Structure formats: C-alpha cells, structure tokens
Amino acid sequence: MRNLRLLKSLRCLELQGPGTPQCFSVRTDTGKELIVSEYSVTELDPRAGQVMNEVSLTAERYLPEDGSGTVVGIQDLPDQESVCVATATGDVILNANQVSTL
C-alpha cells in the first residue's frame, strides 16, 4: 500500500442536513457522492458543492423517526439503477423507485 497516493481532495463545508453522516458511496458514472445519515440519503455534487437531491429514510419508514436507526453500509448499483442501504438491525433497503430522482 505504500504506492498509493492521494490524487485529489475536495471539501464541502456547505453540506447541512439532518443527522450525522454514517456512510458514503461514490457514483462511478457521475462522480457524485451518496451520503447516508440516520435520517436520509443525500446526493452531493462535490465539484459544485451542491446537494442534488435528498431522500428521507424516516418518512418512508425505513428507519425510526427518532434518529435511533443506524446505517452500516450504502452501495450504488448503477447497472441495476438502484441504491442499496444496509442497517444495523439487518434490514437491506434496495431502492430502485427513487434512484432516478436521486
């Protein structure tokens, strides 16, 4: 691993959203980031520093509204046009319906 080096670093101080970021994934086709908190999934364009879209996980009843839910993983599945989110309780959320808006 000694031959690895950081090519680019981006920072977005403007990201304001509910909860604390727990996991993230990078969309390989667009370079946008999917950031998951205990309340929502947020799509961020790091180059523009803008939130592109946000989908609530509590409004859809995937996670409890009190913020006690924990997300342990997120994976973008571009070939299936969906996003997969795993929770600490063992639930796996495969969201194909809102991926076009995400």
Short mmCIF file of N, CA and C in Angstrom, two decimals:
data_model
loop_
_atom_site.label_atom_id
_atom_site.label_comp_id
_atom_site.label_asym_id
_atom_site.label_seq_id
_atom_site.Cartn_x
_atom_site.Cartn_y
_atom_site.Cartn_z
N MET A 1 0.81 -1.20 0.00
CA MET A 1 0.00 0.00 0.00
C MET A 1 0.85 1.27 0.00
N ARG A 2 2.13 1.13 0.00
CA ARG A 2 2.99 2.31 0.02
C ARG A 2 2.95 3.07 -1.29
N ASN A 3 2.51 2.45 -2.35
CA ASN A 3 2.49 3.13 -3.64
C ASN A 3 1.19 3.90 -3.89
N LEU A 4 0.30 3.94 -2.92
CA LEU A 4 -0.93 4.71 -3.07
C LEU A 4 -0.68 6.16 -2.68
N ARG A 5 -1.28 7.06 -3.44
CA ARG A 5 -1.18 8.47 -3.10
C ARG A 5 -2.48 9.17 -3.44
N LEU A 6 -2.79 10.18 -2.69
CA LEU A 6 -3.99 10.96 -2.88
C LEU A 6 -3.85 11.84 -4.10
N LEU A 7 -4.78 11.69 -5.05
CA LEU A 7 -4.73 12.49 -6.27
C LEU A 7 -5.53 13.78 -6.15
N LYS A 8 -6.64 13.71 -5.43
CA LYS A 8 -7.50 14.88 -5.33
C LYS A 8 -8.25 14.84 -4.01
N SER A 9 -8.44 15.98 -3.40
CA SER A 9 -9.21 16.09 -2.17
C SER A 9 -10.19 17.24 -2.32
N LEU A 10 -11.44 16.98 -2.04
CA LEU A 10 -12.48 18.01 -2.13
C LEU A 10 -13.14 18.17 -0.77
N ARG A 11 -13.55 19.37 -0.45
CA ARG A 11 -14.21 19.64 0.81
C ARG A 11 -15.46 20.47 0.56
N CYS A 12 -16.52 20.10 1.25
CA CYS A 12 -17.77 20.85 1.11
C CYS A 12 -18.23 21.25 2.50
N LEU A 13 -18.03 22.49 2.83
CA LEU A 13 -18.45 22.99 4.13
C LEU A 13 -19.92 23.39 4.14
N GLU A 14 -20.53 23.44 2.96
CA GLU A 14 -21.91 23.89 2.84
C GLU A 14 -22.93 22.81 3.15
N LEU A 15 -22.50 21.56 3.26
CA LEU A 15 -23.44 20.45 3.45
C LEU A 15 -24.09 20.55 4.81
N GLN A 16 -25.34 20.88 4.82
CA GLN A 16 -26.13 20.95 6.03
C GLN A 16 -27.33 20.03 5.85
N GLY A 17 -27.43 19.06 6.70
CA GLY A 17 -28.54 18.13 6.59
C GLY A 17 -28.86 17.55 7.94
N PRO A 18 -29.97 16.84 8.01
CA PRO A 18 -30.34 16.24 9.29
C PRO A 18 -29.43 15.07 9.62
N GLY A 19 -29.04 14.98 10.88
CA GLY A 19 -28.28 13.83 11.34
C GLY A 19 -26.79 13.93 11.09
N THR A 20 -26.12 12.83 11.38
CA THR A 20 -24.68 12.72 11.26
C THR A 20 -24.35 11.75 10.13
N PRO A 21 -23.44 12.12 9.23
CA PRO A 21 -23.07 11.16 8.17
C PRO A 21 -22.56 9.86 8.76
N GLN A 22 -23.09 8.74 8.25
CA GLN A 22 -22.70 7.42 8.76
C GLN A 22 -21.94 6.62 7.73
N CYS A 23 -22.30 6.74 6.45
CA CYS A 23 -21.64 6.01 5.36
C CYS A 23 -21.73 6.86 4.10
N PHE A 24 -20.88 6.52 3.13
CA PHE A 24 -20.98 7.18 1.84
C PHE A 24 -20.53 6.25 0.74
N SER A 25 -20.96 6.58 -0.47
CA SER A 25 -20.57 5.84 -1.66
C SER A 25 -20.42 6.85 -2.79
N VAL A 26 -19.52 6.55 -3.71
CA VAL A 26 -19.31 7.44 -4.86
C VAL A 26 -19.93 6.78 -6.08
N ARG A 27 -20.75 7.54 -6.79
CA ARG A 27 -21.33 7.05 -8.03
C ARG A 27 -20.25 7.08 -9.10
N THR A 28 -19.88 5.90 -9.59
CA THR A 28 -18.76 5.82 -10.52
C THR A 28 -19.06 6.46 -11.87
N ASP A 29 -20.33 6.50 -12.26
CA ASP A 29 -20.66 7.07 -13.56
C ASP A 29 -20.68 8.60 -13.55
N THR A 30 -21.01 9.21 -12.42
CA THR A 30 -21.13 10.67 -12.36
C THR A 30 -20.13 11.33 -11.42
N GLY A 31 -19.54 10.56 -10.50
CA GLY A 31 -18.64 11.13 -9.52
C GLY A 31 -19.34 11.78 -8.35
N LYS A 32 -20.66 11.74 -8.34
CA LYS A 32 -21.41 12.32 -7.23
C LYS A 32 -21.35 11.38 -6.03
N GLU A 33 -21.51 11.95 -4.85
CA GLU A 33 -21.43 11.19 -3.61
C GLU A 33 -22.81 10.96 -3.02
N LEU A 34 -23.03 9.76 -2.51
CA LEU A 34 -24.24 9.42 -1.77
C LEU A 34 -23.84 9.35 -0.30
N ILE A 35 -24.43 10.20 0.51
CA ILE A 35 -24.09 10.28 1.93
C ILE A 35 -25.33 9.90 2.73
N VAL A 36 -25.16 8.96 3.67
CA VAL A 36 -26.29 8.46 4.45
C VAL A 36 -26.14 8.89 5.91
N SER A 37 -27.24 9.40 6.46
CA SER A 37 -27.32 9.69 7.90
C SER A 37 -28.43 8.82 8.48
N GLU A 38 -28.70 9.00 9.75
CA GLU A 38 -29.77 8.23 10.38
C GLU A 38 -31.16 8.71 9.95
N TYR A 39 -31.21 9.73 9.09
CA TYR A 39 -32.50 10.25 8.62
C TYR A 39 -32.69 10.19 7.11
N SER A 40 -31.61 10.28 6.34
CA SER A 40 -31.79 10.44 4.89
C SER A 40 -30.57 9.99 4.09
N VAL A 41 -30.80 9.88 2.78
CA VAL A 41 -29.73 9.68 1.80
C VAL A 41 -29.63 10.98 1.00
N THR A 42 -28.43 11.53 0.93
CA THR A 42 -28.22 12.80 0.24
C THR A 42 -27.25 12.58 -0.91
N GLU A 43 -27.59 13.11 -2.08
CA GLU A 43 -26.70 13.07 -3.23
C GLU A 43 -26.01 14.42 -3.34
N LEU A 44 -24.69 14.41 -3.30
CA LEU A 44 -23.90 15.63 -3.31
C LEU A 44 -23.00 15.66 -4.53
N ASP A 45 -22.98 16.80 -5.21
CA ASP A 45 -22.02 17.02 -6.29
C ASP A 45 -20.84 17.74 -5.67
N PRO A 46 -19.73 17.03 -5.41
CA PRO A 46 -18.61 17.66 -4.70
C PRO A 46 -17.91 18.75 -5.50
N ARG A 47 -17.96 18.68 -6.81
CA ARG A 47 -17.31 19.71 -7.63
C ARG A 47 -18.06 21.03 -7.53
N ALA A 48 -19.38 20.96 -7.54
CA ALA A 48 -20.19 22.17 -7.43
C ALA A 48 -20.45 22.54 -5.98
N GLY A 49 -20.26 21.58 -5.06
CA GLY A 49 -20.53 21.84 -3.65
C GLY A 49 -22.01 21.97 -3.37
N GLN A 50 -22.85 21.29 -4.17
CA GLN A 50 -24.30 21.43 -4.04
C GLN A 50 -24.95 20.09 -3.75
N VAL A 51 -26.01 20.15 -2.97
CA VAL A 51 -26.85 18.98 -2.74
C VAL A 51 -27.77 18.85 -3.95
N MET A 52 -27.70 17.70 -4.61
CA MET A 52 -28.51 17.49 -5.80
C MET A 52 -29.90 16.97 -5.45
N ASN A 53 -29.96 16.09 -4.44
CA ASN A 53 -31.24 15.52 -4.04
C ASN A 53 -31.10 14.90 -2.66
N GLU A 54 -32.24 14.72 -2.00
CA GLU A 54 -32.26 14.10 -0.69
C GLU A 54 -33.53 13.26 -0.56
N VAL A 55 -33.36 12.03 -0.09
CA VAL A 55 -34.49 11.13 0.11
C VAL A 55 -34.54 10.77 1.59
N SER A 56 -35.68 11.00 2.22
CA SER A 56 -35.84 10.71 3.63
C SER A 56 -36.01 9.21 3.86
N LEU A 57 -35.23 8.67 4.79
CA LEU A 57 -35.40 7.27 5.18
C LEU A 57 -36.42 7.11 6.30
N THR A 58 -36.68 8.21 7.02
CA THR A 58 -37.68 8.14 8.09
C THR A 58 -39.09 8.34 7.56
N ALA A 59 -39.26 9.24 6.60
CA ALA A 59 -40.59 9.46 6.03
C ALA A 59 -41.09 8.22 5.29
N GLU A 60 -40.16 7.48 4.70
CA GLU A 60 -40.52 6.24 4.01
C GLU A 60 -40.62 5.06 4.97
N ARG A 61 -40.38 5.34 6.28
CA ARG A 61 -40.44 4.34 7.36
C ARG A 61 -39.40 3.24 7.23
N TYR A 62 -38.27 3.54 6.62
CA TYR A 62 -37.17 2.59 6.58
C TYR A 62 -36.40 2.62 7.90
N LEU A 63 -36.32 3.81 8.52
CA LEU A 63 -35.64 3.98 9.80
C LEU A 63 -36.57 4.70 10.77
N PRO A 64 -36.38 4.53 12.09
CA PRO A 64 -37.23 5.21 13.07
C PRO A 64 -37.08 6.72 13.01
N GLU A 65 -38.17 7.42 13.26
CA GLU A 65 -38.18 8.88 13.18
C GLU A 65 -37.38 9.54 14.29
N ASP A 66 -37.11 8.82 15.39
CA ASP A 66 -36.39 9.43 16.50
C ASP A 66 -34.88 9.48 16.27
N GLY A 67 -34.41 8.98 15.12
CA GLY A 67 -32.99 9.03 14.80
C GLY A 67 -32.17 7.92 15.41
N SER A 68 -32.83 6.90 15.95
CA SER A 68 -32.10 5.81 16.60
C SER A 68 -31.60 4.76 15.61
N GLY A 69 -31.97 4.88 14.35
CA GLY A 69 -31.53 3.93 13.34
C GLY A 69 -30.07 4.15 12.97
N THR A 70 -29.40 3.06 12.63
CA THR A 70 -28.01 3.14 12.24
C THR A 70 -27.82 2.47 10.88
N VAL A 71 -27.20 3.18 9.98
CA VAL A 71 -26.88 2.64 8.66
C VAL A 71 -25.44 2.15 8.71
N VAL A 72 -25.21 0.92 8.25
CA VAL A 72 -23.86 0.35 8.28
C VAL A 72 -23.23 0.27 6.90
N GLY A 73 -24.01 0.51 5.84
CA GLY A 73 -23.43 0.47 4.51
C GLY A 73 -24.35 1.00 3.45
N ILE A 74 -23.76 1.55 2.39
CA ILE A 74 -24.51 2.00 1.23
C ILE A 74 -23.69 1.64 -0.01
N GLN A 75 -24.38 1.23 -1.05
CA GLN A 75 -23.70 0.89 -2.29
C GLN A 75 -24.55 1.33 -3.47
N ASP A 76 -23.96 2.07 -4.37
CA ASP A 76 -24.62 2.43 -5.61
C ASP A 76 -24.52 1.25 -6.57
N LEU A 77 -25.63 0.88 -7.19
CA LEU A 77 -25.67 -0.22 -8.15
C LEU A 77 -26.09 0.34 -9.50
N PRO A 78 -25.16 0.94 -10.24
CA PRO A 78 -25.53 1.63 -11.48
C PRO A 78 -26.11 0.70 -12.54
N ASP A 79 -25.65 -0.54 -12.60
CA ASP A 79 -26.17 -1.46 -13.61
C ASP A 79 -27.62 -1.84 -13.34
N GLN A 80 -28.07 -1.73 -12.08
CA GLN A 80 -29.46 -2.01 -11.73
C GLN A 80 -30.25 -0.73 -11.49
N GLU A 81 -29.61 0.42 -11.67
CA GLU A 81 -30.23 1.72 -11.45
C GLU A 81 -30.88 1.80 -10.08
N SER A 82 -30.14 1.41 -9.06
CA SER A 82 -30.67 1.41 -7.70
C SER A 82 -29.57 1.69 -6.69
N VAL A 83 -29.99 1.89 -5.47
CA VAL A 83 -29.09 2.12 -4.35
C VAL A 83 -29.47 1.12 -3.26
N CYS A 84 -28.47 0.50 -2.65
CA CYS A 84 -28.70 -0.48 -1.60
C CYS A 84 -28.16 0.09 -0.29
N VAL A 85 -29.00 0.08 0.75
CA VAL A 85 -28.62 0.59 2.07
C VAL A 85 -28.83 -0.54 3.07
N ALA A 86 -27.84 -0.78 3.94
CA ALA A 86 -27.94 -1.80 4.98
C ALA A 86 -27.98 -1.13 6.35
N THR A 87 -28.87 -1.61 7.23
CA THR A 87 -29.00 -1.05 8.56
C THR A 87 -28.42 -2.01 9.60
N ALA A 88 -28.20 -1.49 10.80
CA ALA A 88 -27.62 -2.29 11.88
C ALA A 88 -28.59 -3.38 12.36
N THR A 89 -29.87 -3.21 12.11
CA THR A 89 -30.84 -4.23 12.52
C THR A 89 -30.94 -5.37 11.52
N GLY A 90 -30.18 -5.30 10.44
CA GLY A 90 -30.17 -6.36 9.45
C GLY A 90 -31.06 -6.12 8.26
N ASP A 91 -31.74 -5.00 8.22
CA ASP A 91 -32.59 -4.67 7.07
C ASP A 91 -31.73 -4.23 5.90
N VAL A 92 -32.10 -4.65 4.71
CA VAL A 92 -31.44 -4.23 3.48
C VAL A 92 -32.49 -3.53 2.63
N ILE A 93 -32.22 -2.29 2.30
CA ILE A 93 -33.16 -1.47 1.53
C ILE A 93 -32.61 -1.34 0.12
N LEU A 94 -33.32 -1.88 -0.83
CA LEU A 94 -32.95 -1.74 -2.24
C LEU A 94 -33.93 -0.76 -2.84
N ASN A 95 -33.45 0.42 -3.15
CA ASN A 95 -34.32 1.49 -3.61
C ASN A 95 -34.14 1.71 -5.09
N ALA A 96 -35.04 1.17 -5.87
CA ALA A 96 -34.99 1.36 -7.31
C ALA A 96 -35.98 2.42 -7.76
N ASN A 97 -36.97 2.74 -6.92
CA ASN A 97 -38.02 3.66 -7.32
C ASN A 97 -37.53 5.10 -7.37
N GLN A 98 -36.69 5.50 -6.42
CA GLN A 98 -36.30 6.91 -6.32
C GLN A 98 -34.90 7.16 -6.86
N VAL A 99 -34.26 6.14 -7.43
CA VAL A 99 -32.90 6.33 -7.90
C VAL A 99 -32.85 7.31 -9.06
N SER A 100 -33.90 7.41 -9.85
CA SER A 100 -33.89 8.37 -10.95
C SER A 100 -33.96 9.79 -10.42
N THR A 101 -34.55 9.97 -9.23
CA THR A 101 -34.58 11.30 -8.64
C THR A 101 -33.39 11.53 -7.74
N LEU A 102 -32.69 10.46 -7.42
CA LEU A 102 -31.52 10.59 -6.55
C LEU A 102 -30.27 10.85 -7.33
#
